[in-house]
Coordinates of C-alpha atoms in Angstrom, one line a residue:
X231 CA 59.6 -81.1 27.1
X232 CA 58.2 -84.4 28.1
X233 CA 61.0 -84.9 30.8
X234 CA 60.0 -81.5 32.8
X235 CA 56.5 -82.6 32.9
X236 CA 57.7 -85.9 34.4
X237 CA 60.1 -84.4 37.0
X238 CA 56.9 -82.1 37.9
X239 CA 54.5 -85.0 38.4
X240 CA 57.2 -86.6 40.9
X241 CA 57.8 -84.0 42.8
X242 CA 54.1 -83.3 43.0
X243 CA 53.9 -87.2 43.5
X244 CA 56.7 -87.0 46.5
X245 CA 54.9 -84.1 48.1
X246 CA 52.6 -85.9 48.8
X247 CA 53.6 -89.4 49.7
X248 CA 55.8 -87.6 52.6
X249 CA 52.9 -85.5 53.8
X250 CA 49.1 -87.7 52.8
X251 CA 50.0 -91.4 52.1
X252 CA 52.1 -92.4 55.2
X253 CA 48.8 -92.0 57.5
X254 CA 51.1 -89.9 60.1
X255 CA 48.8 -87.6 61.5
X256 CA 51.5 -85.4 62.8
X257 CA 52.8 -82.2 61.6
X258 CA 56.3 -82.4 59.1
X259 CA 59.4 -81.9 61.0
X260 CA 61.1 -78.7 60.5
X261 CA 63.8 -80.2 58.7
X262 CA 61.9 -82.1 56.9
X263 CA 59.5 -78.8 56.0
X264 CA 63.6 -77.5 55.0
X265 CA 64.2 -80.2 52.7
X266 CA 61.1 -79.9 50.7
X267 CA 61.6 -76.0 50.9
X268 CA 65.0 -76.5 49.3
X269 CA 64.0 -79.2 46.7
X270 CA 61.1 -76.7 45.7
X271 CA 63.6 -73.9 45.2
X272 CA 65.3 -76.0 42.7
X273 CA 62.9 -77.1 40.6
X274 CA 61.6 -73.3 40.6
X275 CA 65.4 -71.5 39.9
X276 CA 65.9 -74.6 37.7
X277 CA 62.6 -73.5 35.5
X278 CA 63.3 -69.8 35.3
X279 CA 67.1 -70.6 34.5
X280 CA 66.0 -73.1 31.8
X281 CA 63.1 -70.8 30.5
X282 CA 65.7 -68.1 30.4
X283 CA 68.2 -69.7 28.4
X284 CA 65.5 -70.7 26.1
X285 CA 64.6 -67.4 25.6
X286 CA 68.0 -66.1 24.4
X287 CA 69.2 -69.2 22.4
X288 CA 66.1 -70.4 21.1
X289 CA 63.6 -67.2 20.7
X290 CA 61.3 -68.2 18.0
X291 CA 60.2 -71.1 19.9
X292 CA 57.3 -69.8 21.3
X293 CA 55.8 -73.1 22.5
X294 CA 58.6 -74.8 24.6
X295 CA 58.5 -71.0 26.4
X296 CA 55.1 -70.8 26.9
X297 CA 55.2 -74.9 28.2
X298 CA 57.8 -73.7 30.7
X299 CA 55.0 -70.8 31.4
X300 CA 52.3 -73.7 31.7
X301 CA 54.2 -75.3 34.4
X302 CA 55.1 -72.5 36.7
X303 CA 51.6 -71.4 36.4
X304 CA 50.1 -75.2 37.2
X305 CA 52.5 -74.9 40.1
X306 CA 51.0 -71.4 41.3
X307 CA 47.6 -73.3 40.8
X308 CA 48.5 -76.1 43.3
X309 CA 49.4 -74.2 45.9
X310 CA 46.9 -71.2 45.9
X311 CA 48.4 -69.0 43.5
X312 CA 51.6 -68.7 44.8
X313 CA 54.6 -71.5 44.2
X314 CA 55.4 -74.1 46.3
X315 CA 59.0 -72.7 47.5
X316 CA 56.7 -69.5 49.0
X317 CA 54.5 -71.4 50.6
X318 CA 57.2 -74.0 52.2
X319 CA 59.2 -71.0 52.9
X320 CA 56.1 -69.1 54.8
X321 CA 55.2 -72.8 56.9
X322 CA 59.5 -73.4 57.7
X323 CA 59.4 -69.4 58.8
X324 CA 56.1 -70.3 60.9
X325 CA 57.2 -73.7 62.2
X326 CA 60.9 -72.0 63.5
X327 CA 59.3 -69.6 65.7
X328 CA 56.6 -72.4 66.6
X329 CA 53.8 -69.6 65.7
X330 CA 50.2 -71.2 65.4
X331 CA 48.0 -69.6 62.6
X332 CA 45.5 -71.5 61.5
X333 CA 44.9 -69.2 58.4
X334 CA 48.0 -70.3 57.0
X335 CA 46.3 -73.8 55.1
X336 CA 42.6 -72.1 55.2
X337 CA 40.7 -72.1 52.1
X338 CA 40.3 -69.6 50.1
X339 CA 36.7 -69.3 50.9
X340 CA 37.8 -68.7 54.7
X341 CA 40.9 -66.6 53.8
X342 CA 38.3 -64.4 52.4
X343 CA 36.2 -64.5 55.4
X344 CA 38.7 -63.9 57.4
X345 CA 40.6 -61.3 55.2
X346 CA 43.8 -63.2 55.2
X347 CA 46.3 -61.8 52.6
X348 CA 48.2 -64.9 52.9

């Protein structure tokens, strides 16, 4: 299990080197917002395929399936409850049609405020 947690921590770790570290103050580049979309994807299909699989080969272990359930739900919890390819998919969808919402990266507490559903 140790090598999921890993590929987790450097995608997490790449996220944000591309977007936080570089000091660029400007906004990701739709294709660039595309890559990450797509690697995001991956790792997501890649865990529910893998947790899947589990399931049917390996049933009665419990705690390699509820790991895999760890991970998607630490994912959901980085990213505001929903996982990263959703929220890369909604900001490619929003950068394509060059629509400015400003609710899109609020905090919850403002989401709330604002009664955002997103």
């Amino acid at each position: 299990m140790l090598p999921i947690r890993q590929f987790a921590e450097d995608w997490k770790l790449r996220w944000y080197e591309l977007f936080v570290m570089d000091g660029n103050s400007e906004q990701p580049t739709y294709y660039e917002i595309h890559d990450t979309e797509t690697n995001a994807y991956r790792i997501t299909w890649g865990l529910r395929v893998f947790k899947e699989r589990f399931q049917r080969r390996y049933p009665v272990n419990t705690d390699a399936i509820q790991f895999i359930g760890e991970v998607e739900q630490a994912l959901r919890d980085d990213h505001g409850g929903r996982l990263p390819c959703d929220v890369l998919s909604f900001w490619c969808w929003q950068r394509l049609r060059r629509i400015s919402d400003r609710r899109t990266f609020a905090t919850p507490e403002e989401k709330k405020r604002n009664g955002s559903n997103i």
